[in-house]
XYZ file of C-alpha atoms in Angstrom:
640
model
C -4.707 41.520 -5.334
C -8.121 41.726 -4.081
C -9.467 38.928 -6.153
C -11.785 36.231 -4.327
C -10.559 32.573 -4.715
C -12.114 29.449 -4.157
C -9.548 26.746 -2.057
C -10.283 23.127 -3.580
C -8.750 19.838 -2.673
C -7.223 18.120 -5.288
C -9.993 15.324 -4.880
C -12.620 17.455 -5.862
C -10.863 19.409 -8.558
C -10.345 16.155 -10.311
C -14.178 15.920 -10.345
C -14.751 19.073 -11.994
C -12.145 19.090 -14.659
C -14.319 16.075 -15.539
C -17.464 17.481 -15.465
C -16.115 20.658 -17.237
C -14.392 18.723 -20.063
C -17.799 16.667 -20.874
C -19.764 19.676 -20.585
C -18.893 21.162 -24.587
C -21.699 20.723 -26.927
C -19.540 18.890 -28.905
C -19.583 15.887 -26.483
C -21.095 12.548 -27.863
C -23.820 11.374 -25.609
C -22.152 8.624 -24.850
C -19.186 10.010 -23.575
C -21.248 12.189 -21.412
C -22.726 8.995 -19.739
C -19.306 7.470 -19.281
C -18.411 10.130 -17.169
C -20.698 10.995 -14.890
C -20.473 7.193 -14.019
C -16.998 7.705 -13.831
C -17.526 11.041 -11.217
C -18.547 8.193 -8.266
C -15.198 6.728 -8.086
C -12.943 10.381 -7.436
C -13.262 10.380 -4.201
C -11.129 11.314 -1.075
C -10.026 10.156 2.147
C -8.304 11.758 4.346
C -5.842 13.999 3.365
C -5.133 12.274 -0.536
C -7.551 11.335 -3.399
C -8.849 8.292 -3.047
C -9.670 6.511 -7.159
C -11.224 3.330 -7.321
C -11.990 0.912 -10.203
C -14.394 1.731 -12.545
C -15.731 -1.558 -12.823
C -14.980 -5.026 -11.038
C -12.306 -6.788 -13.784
C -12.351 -10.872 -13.914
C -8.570 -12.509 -13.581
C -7.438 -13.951 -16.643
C -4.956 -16.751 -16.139
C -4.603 -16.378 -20.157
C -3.588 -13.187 -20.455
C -1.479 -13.235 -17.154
C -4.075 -13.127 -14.035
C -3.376 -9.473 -12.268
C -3.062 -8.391 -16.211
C -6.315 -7.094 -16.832
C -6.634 -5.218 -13.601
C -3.675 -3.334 -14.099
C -5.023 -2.833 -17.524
C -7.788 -1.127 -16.243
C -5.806 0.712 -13.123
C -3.410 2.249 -15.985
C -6.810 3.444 -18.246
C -7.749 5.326 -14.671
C -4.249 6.523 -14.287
C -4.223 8.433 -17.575
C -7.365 9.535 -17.302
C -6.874 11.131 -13.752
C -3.488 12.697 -15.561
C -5.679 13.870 -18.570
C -8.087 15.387 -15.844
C -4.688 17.304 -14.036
C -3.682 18.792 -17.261
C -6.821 20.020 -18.183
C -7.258 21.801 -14.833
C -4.100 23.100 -14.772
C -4.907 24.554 -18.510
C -8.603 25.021 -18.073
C -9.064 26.696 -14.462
C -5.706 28.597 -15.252
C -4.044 27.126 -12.547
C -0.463 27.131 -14.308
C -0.606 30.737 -14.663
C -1.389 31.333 -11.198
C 1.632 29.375 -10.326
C -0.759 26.884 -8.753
C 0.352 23.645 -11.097
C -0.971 20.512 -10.009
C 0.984 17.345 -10.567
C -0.528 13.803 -9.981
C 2.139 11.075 -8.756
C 2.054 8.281 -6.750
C 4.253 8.204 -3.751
C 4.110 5.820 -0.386
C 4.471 8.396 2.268
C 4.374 11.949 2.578
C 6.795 15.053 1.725
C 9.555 15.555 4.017
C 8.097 19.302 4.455
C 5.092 18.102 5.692
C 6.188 16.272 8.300
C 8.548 19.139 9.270
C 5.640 21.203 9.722
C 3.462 18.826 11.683
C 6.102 18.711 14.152
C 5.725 22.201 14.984
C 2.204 22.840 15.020
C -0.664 21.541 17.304
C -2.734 18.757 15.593
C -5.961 20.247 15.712
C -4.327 23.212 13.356
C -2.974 20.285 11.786
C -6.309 18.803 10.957
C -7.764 22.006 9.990
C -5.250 22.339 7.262
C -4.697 18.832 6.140
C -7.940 16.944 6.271
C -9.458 16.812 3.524
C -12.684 19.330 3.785
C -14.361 17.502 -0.003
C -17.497 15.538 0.889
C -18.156 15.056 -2.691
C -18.250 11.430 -2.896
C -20.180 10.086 0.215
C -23.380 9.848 0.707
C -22.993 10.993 4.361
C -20.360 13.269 3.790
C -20.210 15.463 7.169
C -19.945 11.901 8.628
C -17.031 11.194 6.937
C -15.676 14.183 7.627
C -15.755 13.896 11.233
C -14.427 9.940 10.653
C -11.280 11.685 8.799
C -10.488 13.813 12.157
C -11.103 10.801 14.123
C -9.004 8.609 12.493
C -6.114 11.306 12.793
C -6.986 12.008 16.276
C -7.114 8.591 17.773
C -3.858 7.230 15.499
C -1.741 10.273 16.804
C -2.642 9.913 20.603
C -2.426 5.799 19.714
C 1.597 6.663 19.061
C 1.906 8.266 21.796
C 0.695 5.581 23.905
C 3.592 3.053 22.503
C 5.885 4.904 25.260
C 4.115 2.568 28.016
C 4.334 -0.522 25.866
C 7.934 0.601 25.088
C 9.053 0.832 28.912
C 7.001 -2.559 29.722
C 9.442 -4.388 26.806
C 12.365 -2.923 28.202
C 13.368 -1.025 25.218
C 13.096 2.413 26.760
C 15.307 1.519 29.934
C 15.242 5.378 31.322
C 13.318 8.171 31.686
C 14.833 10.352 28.997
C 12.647 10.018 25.727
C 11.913 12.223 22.729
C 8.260 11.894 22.941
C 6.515 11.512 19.904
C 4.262 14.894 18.523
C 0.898 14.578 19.274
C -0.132 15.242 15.996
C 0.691 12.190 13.225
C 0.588 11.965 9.546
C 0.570 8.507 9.268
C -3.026 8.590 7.465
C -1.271 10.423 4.115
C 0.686 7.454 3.473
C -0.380 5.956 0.498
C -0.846 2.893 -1.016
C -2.519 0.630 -3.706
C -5.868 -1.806 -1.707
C -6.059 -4.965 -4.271
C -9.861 -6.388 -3.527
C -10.649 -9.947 -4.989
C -13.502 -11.373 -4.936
C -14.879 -14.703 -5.064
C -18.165 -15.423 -7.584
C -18.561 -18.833 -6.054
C -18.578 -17.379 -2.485
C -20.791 -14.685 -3.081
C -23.441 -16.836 -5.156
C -23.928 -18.701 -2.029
C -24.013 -15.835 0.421
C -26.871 -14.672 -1.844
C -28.818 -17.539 -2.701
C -31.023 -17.488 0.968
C -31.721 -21.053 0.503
C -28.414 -22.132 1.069
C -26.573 -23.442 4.227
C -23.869 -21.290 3.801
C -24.372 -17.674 5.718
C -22.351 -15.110 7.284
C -21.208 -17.044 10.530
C -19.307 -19.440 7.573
C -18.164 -16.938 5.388
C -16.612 -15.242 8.337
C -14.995 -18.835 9.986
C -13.606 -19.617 6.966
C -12.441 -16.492 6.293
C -10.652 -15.302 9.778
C -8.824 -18.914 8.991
C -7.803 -18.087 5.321
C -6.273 -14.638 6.306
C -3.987 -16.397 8.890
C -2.898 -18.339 6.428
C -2.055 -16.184 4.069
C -0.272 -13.622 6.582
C 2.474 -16.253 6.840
C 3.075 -15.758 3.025
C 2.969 -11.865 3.027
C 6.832 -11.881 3.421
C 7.093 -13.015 -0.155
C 5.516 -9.667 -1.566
C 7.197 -6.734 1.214
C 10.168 -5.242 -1.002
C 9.951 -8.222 -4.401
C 6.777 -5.965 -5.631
C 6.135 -2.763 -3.950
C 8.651 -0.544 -1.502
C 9.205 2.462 -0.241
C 12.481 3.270 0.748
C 13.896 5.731 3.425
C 16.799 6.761 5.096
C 16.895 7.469 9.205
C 19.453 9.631 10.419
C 21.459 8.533 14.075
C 19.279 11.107 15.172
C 16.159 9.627 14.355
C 17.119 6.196 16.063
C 14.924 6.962 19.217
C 13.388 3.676 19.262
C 9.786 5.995 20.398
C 9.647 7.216 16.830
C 11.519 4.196 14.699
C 9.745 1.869 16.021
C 5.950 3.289 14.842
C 3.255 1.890 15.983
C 4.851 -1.981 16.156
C 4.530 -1.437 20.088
C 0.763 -2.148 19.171
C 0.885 -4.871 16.775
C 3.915 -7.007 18.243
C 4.028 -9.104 21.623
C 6.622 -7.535 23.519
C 9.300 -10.204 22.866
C 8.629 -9.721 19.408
C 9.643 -6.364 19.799
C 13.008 -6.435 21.470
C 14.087 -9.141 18.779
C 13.323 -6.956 15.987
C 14.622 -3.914 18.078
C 18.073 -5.311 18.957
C 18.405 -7.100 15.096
C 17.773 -3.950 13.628
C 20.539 -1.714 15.897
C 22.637 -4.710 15.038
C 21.525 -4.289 11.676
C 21.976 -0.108 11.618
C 24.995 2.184 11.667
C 25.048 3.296 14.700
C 27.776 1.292 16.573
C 30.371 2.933 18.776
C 33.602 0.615 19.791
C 31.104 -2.290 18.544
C 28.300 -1.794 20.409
C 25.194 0.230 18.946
C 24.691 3.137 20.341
C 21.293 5.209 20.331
C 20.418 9.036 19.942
C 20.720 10.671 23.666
C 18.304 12.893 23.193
C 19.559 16.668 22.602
C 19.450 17.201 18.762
C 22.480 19.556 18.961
C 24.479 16.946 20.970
C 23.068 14.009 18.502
C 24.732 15.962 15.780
C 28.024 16.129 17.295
C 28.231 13.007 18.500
C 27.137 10.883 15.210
C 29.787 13.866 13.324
C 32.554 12.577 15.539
C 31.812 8.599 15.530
C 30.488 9.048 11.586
C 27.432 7.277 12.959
C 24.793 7.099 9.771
C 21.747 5.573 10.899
C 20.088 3.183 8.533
C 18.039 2.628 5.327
C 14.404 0.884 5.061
C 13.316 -0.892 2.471
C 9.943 -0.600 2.917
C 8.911 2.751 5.627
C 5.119 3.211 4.904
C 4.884 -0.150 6.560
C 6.246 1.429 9.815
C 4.799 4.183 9.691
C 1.128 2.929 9.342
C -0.691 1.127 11.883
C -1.156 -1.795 9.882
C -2.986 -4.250 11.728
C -4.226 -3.945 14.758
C -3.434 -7.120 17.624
C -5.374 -9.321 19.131
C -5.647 -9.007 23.204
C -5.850 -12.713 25.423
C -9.700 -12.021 25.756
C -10.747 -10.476 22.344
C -8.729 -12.825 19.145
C -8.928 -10.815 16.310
C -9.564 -14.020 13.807
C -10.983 -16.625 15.763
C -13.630 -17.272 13.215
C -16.788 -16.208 15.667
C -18.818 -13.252 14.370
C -18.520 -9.746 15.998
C -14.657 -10.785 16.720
C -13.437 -7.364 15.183
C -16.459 -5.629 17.536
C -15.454 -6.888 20.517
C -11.456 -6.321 20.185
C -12.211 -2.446 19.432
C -13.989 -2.423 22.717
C -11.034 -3.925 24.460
C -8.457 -1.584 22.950
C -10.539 1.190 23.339
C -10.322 0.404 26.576
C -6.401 0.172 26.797
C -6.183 4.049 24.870
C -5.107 2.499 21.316
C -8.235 2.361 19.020
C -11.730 3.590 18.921
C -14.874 1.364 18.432
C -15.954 3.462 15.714
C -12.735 3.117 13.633
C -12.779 0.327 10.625
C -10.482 -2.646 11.925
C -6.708 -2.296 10.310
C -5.474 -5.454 9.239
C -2.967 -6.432 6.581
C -5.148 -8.464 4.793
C -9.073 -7.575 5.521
C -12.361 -9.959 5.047
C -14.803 -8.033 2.788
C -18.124 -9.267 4.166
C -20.874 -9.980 1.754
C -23.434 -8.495 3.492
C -21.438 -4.969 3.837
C -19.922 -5.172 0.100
C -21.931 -7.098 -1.883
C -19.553 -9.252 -2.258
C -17.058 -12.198 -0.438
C -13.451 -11.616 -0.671
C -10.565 -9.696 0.526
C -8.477 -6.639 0.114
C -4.886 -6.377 0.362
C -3.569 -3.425 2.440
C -0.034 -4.043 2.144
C 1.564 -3.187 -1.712
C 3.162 -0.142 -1.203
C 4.183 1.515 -4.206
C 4.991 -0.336 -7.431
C 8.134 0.907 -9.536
C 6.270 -0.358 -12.468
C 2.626 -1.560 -13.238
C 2.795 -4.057 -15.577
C 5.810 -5.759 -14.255
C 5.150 -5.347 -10.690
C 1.774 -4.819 -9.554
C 0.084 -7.373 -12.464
C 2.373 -10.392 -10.852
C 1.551 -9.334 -6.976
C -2.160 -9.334 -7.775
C -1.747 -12.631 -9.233
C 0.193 -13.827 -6.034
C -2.269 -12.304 -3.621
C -4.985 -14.694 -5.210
C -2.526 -17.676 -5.691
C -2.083 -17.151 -1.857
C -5.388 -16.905 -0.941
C -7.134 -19.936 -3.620
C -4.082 -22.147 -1.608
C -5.463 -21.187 1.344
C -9.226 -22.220 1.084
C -7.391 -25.456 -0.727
C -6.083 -26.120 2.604
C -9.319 -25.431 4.319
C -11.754 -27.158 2.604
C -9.410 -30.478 2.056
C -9.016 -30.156 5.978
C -5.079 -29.933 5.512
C -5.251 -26.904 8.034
C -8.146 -26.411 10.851
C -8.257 -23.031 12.788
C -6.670 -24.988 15.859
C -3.333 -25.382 13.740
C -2.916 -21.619 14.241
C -3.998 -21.032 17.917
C -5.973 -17.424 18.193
C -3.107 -16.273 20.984
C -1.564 -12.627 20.644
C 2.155 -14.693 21.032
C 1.354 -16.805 17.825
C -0.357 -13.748 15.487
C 2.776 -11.818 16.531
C 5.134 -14.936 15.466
C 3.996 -14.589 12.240
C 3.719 -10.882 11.852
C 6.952 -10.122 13.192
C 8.816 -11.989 9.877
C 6.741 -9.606 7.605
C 7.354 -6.391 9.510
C 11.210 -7.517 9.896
C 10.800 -7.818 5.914
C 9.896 -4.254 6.182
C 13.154 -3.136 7.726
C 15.637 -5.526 6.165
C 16.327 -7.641 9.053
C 17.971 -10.947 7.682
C 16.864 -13.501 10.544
C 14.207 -13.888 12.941
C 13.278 -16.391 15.993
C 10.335 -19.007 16.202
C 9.979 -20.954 19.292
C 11.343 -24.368 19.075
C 8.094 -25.850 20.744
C 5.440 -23.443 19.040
C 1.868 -24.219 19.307
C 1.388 -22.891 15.294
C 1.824 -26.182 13.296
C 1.149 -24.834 10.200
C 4.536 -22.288 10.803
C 6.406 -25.565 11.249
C 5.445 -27.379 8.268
C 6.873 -24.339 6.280
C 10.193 -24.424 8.942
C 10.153 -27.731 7.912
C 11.508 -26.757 4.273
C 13.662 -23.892 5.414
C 17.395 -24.450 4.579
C 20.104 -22.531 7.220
C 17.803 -23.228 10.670
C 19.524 -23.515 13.555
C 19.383 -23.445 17.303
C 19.843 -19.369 18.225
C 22.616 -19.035 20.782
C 21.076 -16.061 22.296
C 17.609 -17.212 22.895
C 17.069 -20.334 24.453
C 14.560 -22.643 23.480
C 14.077 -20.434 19.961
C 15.345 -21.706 16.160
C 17.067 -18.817 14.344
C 15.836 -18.114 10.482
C 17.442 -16.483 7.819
C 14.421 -14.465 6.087
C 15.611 -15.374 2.632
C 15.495 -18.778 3.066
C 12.216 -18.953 4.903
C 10.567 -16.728 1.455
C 12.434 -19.626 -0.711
C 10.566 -22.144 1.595
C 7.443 -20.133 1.009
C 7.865 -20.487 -2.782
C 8.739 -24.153 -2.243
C 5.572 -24.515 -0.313
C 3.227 -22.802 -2.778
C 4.859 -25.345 -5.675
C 4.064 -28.269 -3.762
C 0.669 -28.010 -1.853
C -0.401 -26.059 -4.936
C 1.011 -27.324 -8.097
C -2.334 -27.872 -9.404
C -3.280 -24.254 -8.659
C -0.094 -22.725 -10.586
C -1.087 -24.756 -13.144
C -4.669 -23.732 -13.552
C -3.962 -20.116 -13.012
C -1.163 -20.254 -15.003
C 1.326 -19.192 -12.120
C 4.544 -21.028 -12.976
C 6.613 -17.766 -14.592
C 5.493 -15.857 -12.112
C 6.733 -17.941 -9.120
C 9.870 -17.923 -11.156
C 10.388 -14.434 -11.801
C 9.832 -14.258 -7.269
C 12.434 -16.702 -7.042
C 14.543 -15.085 -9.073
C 13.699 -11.163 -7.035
C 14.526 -13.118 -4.003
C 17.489 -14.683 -4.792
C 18.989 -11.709 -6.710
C 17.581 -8.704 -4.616
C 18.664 -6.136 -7.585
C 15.435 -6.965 -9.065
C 13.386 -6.247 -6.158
C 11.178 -3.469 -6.146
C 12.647 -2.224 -3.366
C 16.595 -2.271 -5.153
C 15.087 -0.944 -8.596
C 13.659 2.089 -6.709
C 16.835 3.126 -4.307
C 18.664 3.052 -7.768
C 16.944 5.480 -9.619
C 16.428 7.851 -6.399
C 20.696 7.621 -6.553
C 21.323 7.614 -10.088
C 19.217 11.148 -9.537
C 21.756 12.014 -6.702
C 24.887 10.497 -8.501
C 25.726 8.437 -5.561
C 26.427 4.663 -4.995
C 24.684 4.113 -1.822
C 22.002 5.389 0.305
C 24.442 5.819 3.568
C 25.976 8.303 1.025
C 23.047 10.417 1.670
C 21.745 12.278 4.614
C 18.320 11.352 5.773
C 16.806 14.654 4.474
C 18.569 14.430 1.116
C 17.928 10.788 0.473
C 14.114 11.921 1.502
C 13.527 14.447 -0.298
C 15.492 12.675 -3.471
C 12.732 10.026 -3.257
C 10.201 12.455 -3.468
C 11.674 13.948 -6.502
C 12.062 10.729 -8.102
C 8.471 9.815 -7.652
C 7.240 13.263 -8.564
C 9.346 13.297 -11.974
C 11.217 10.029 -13.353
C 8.599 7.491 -12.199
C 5.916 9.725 -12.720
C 6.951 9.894 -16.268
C 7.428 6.429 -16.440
C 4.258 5.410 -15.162
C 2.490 8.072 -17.711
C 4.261 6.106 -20.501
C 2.822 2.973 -19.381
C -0.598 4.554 -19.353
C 0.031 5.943 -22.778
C 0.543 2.804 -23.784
C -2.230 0.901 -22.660
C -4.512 3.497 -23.379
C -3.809 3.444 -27.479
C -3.335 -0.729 -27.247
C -7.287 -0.336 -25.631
C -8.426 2.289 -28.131
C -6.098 0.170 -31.355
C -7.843 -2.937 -30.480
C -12.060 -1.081 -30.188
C -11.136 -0.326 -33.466
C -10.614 -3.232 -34.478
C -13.437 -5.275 -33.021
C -16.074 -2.261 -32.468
C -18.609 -1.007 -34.924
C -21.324 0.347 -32.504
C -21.675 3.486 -30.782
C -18.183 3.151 -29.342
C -16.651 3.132 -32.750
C -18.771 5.655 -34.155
C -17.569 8.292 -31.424
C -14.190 7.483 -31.675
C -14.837 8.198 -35.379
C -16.132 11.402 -34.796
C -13.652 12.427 -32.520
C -10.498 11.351 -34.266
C -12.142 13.886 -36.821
C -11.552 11.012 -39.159
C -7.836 10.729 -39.148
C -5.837 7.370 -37.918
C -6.786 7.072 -34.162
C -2.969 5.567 -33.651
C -1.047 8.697 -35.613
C -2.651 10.846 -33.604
C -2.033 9.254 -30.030
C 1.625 8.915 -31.352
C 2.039 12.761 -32.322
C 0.471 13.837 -29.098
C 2.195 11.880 -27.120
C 5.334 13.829 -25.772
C 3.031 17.427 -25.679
C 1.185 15.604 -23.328
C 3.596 13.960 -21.297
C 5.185 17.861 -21.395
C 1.789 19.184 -20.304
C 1.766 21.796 -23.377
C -1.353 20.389 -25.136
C -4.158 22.921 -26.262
C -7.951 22.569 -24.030
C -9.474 21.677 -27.284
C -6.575 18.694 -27.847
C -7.333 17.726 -24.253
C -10.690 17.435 -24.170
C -10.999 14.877 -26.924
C -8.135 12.887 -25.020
C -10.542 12.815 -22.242
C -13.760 11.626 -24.288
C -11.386 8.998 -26.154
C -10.286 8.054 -22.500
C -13.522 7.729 -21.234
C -14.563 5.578 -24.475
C -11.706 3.033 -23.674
C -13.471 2.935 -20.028
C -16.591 2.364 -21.516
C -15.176 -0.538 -23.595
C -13.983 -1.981 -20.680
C -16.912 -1.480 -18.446
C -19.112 -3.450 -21.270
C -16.678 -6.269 -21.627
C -16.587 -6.789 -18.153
C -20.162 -7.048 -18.306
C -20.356 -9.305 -21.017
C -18.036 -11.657 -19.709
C -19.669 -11.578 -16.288
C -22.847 -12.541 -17.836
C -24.707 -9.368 -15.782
């Protein structure tokens, strides 16, 4: 109608609703503080916000040890959903039919991908990558890293035809090759950092022996170890479930970007288990997409060929980690490793050297971060917080505290697990199999990685496989029970100490009865929304686009409630304990009345997004009060 409009991301608009809200005259001065502290962790990357923690949170093995990280991960949640109301109030965005909604989801809308198949990616780019710099201290930098990163993944795909036809998997010269443009990058997912005090007081402290070349030995050595364990969390905690049509069974496109992170043996295992594994059998014998999407469609009509469910897609569809090459290991222990692979697969056409190394679980160098420790790159999305992401967190650092355990008591040495692409692709194989819901997998009989057979070694149901000679055949159930039985046994004193023993219980129990898997709990509600019993009941597209309607409504809603919750057990127990500034502004903007009454009465106007600006805004200082509160007890306790 004439009118000029400003387009925002989403990223950024969270950053203004805060600094509008705080902006009134009526703002304490101590809310005002909160929040411009707050304003340097909304930031964005790529095409999706990116939130981090507002402060660093110590594990409590009291309390539950991931429980007071997701305690402060739900206080951000709300806040970021305060924030979305308020702009869709505030900047009028609701009337202008513009209403934002803030969700979490593992992989993007079913339209977007649609339309990045039909456009070129540069256009593609232009649209979708995020154009906020707010954030970075470099942010044109960034910028150009964001197009980068989309322009060297998507040509990276492409280049898994080669690998493809080398394995044997693409036996002819018909192929559906993959677009040139890929939205891998807006898959989401939650990155769990922990850190290690002890670790990084040594890395500091220049008088010590211990420096980067041993933080970075010991490290390489501890993530190997723990990648045999990341089975345990693919589907128990976090998921993301989709459907594949017959039609979308062109192993160039199933497959994702395994061709880069698999030795090609690997690869045809997992490839032939999973069309065993699929519907897509004619007269017994599976049977792939020929090519012509009109004849596809005919043909899986006739044959009633359905394709297959995932439990866990994003893992597919990401490149996860990148693999090692003969001449460059990835996690030999010897500094400039990650350097020198980049070079070599820059080389081959799959990476850049100027692109951050992708692996499942990453070293966070003390002399880039501040601090030793590691993040976890491989929790896809929980189906509840406090009874899903609080007990992976806690397993993550179980995992890796075993792991330096079997370091520093010499139980494992770095030549246990030989630096060879064939052995890091053993390994992975099992957790990307995990991925697709492959029951068994094959380890050489005579494998060089002893610390794979010690776990073999209490695995129930091996046997010789009849197919591949010279190769044991194991059920993937049974090797995650030996993984539990492993973790009881070389680290009972650990559960002990971090108070572990329910939780290794309540895993046992998600593994043994997978209707308590995250992965199970999240297919049901995206069917009790369609009224059907089974995802093969379900087209790809509507099982899909279900999911996405699920996320964006009935687990939003439960996740708000969860945040609602925490947020007035925060704010219930300042009172309590708080008389200082704190507790004088939560005085003064409760007006007086009982803080809990009026969290209670606002509670379902909220959650229906019909709240007044005014009401809002002192939701958002009272928010930013219980981040304050946690931001000074962290500091307390940390002694800094």
């Amino acid at each position: 109608n004439g009118e000029e409009h400003l387009r925002t991301p989403v990223s950024y608009l969270l950053k203004l609703a805060l600094a509008d809200a705080v902006s009134s005259c009526t703002c304490p001065a101590i809310v005002r503080e909160t929040a411009e502290m707050a304003m340097n962790h909304y930031t964005n990357d790529n095409t999706s916000p990116e939130i981090t923690s507002f402060t660093p949170v110590r594990l409590d093995p009291a309390k539950g040890l991931g429980r007071n990280i997701v305690g402060e991960t739900l206080i951000r949640y709300i806040l970021s959903q305060f924030l979305i109301l308020y702009a869709n109030n505030v900047f009028q965005l609701r009337v202008l039919d513009q209403e934002i909604r803030l969700y979490s989801a593992p992989h993007p809308p079913v339209r977007q991908k649609e339309l990045n198949d039909i456009i070129p990616d540069s256009f593609y780019r232009e649209i979708f990558m995020n154009p906020c710099l707010s954030g970075w201290d470099q942010g044109e930098k960034k910028y150009e890293y964001m197009k980068l990163c989309h322009s060297v993944l998507s040509r990276s795909q492409l280049n898994t035809l080669v690998k493809l036809k080398e394995a044997g998997i693409i036996s002819s010269n018909l192929v559906v090759i993959p677009n040139v443009s890929n939205i891998c990058l807006a898959n989401n997912s939650t990155h769990v950092s922990l850190g290690s005090r002890k670790l990084s007081s040594l890395l500091s402290d220049k008088h010590e022996a211990f420096g980067a070349a041993e933080e970075k030995r010991l490290g390489d050595l501890a993530i190997k170890i723990v990648e045999h364990f990341l089975p345990l969390f693919v589907g128990t905690y976090s998921a993301a479930p989709y459907r594949f049509d017959f039609c979308d069974f062109h192993p160039e496109k199933a497959l994702g970007f395994l061709p880069h992170e698999l030795d090609y043996t690997h690869l045809r295992m997992i490839w032939r288990r999973w069309q065993k594994k699929a519907n897509i059998k004619v007269f017994g014998r599976p049977v792939t997409p020929f090519g012509p999407l009109w004849f596809d469609r005919i043909f899986s009509f006739i044959f009633r060929l359905k394709g297959d469910y995932i439990p866990d897609f994003r893992l597919l569809d990401y490149f996860a980690a990148i693999m090692s090459t003969e001449e460059c290991p990835a996690l030999d222990g010897v500094l400039g490793n990650c350097e020198r692979l980049k070079r070599d697969l820059a080389e081959m056409g799959v990476y850049d050297v100027n692109l951050a190394p992708y692996f499942l679980y990453r070293l966070r160098e003390f002399k880039k971060m501040g601090f030793s420790g590691f993040e976890g790159r491989f929790h896809s999305l929980f189906p509840s917080f406090l009874t899903d992401m609080a007990p992976a967190v806690g397993l993550q650092n179980l995992t890796t505290v075993l792991a330096y355990k079997y370091i520093f008591s010499g139980a494992v040495q770095n030549g246990d697990i030989p630096d060879t692409p064939v052995v890091e692709s053993e390994r992975r194989q099992i957790f990307f199999g995990s991925a697709i819901g492959i029951p068994t997998f094959f380890i050489k009989s005579d494998t060089t990685n002893t610390f794979m057979m010690r776990i073999l070694s209490r695995t129930a149901r091996i046997r010789s496989s009849r197919r591949y000679a010279a190769y044991l055949r194991v059920y993937n159930r049974e090797y995650r029970l030996a993984l539990i039985k492993t973790l009881r046994e070389d680290g009972a004193d650990l559960i002990e100490m971090l108070g572990m023993g329910e939780t290794l219980d309540d895993l046992e129990l998600r593994i043994k009865n997978p209707e308590l898997s995250a992965a199970n709990r999240l297919t049901h509600g995206i069917l009790r929304k369609t009224e059907t019993q089974s995802p093969m009941d379900l087209s790809g597209s509507e099982f899909n686009k279900a999911s996405e309607s699920y996320y964006r409504e009935e687990l939003r809603i439960k996740h708000f409630e969860e945040a609602y919750d925490e947020l007035l057990r925060t704010l219930s127990d300042i009172r309590k304990k708080t008389n200082g500034l704190i507790g004088a502004a939560i005085y003064e903007i409760s007006q007086g009345k009982a803080l809990e009454d009026l969290l209670i009465t606002l509670r379902q106007e909220t959650l229906q997004g019909t709240v007044s600006p005014d009401v809002l805004r002192r939701l958002i200082y009272l928010n930013l009060l219980a981040v304050r509160h946690l931001c000074e007890r962290e500091r307390t306790q940390n002694g800094s």
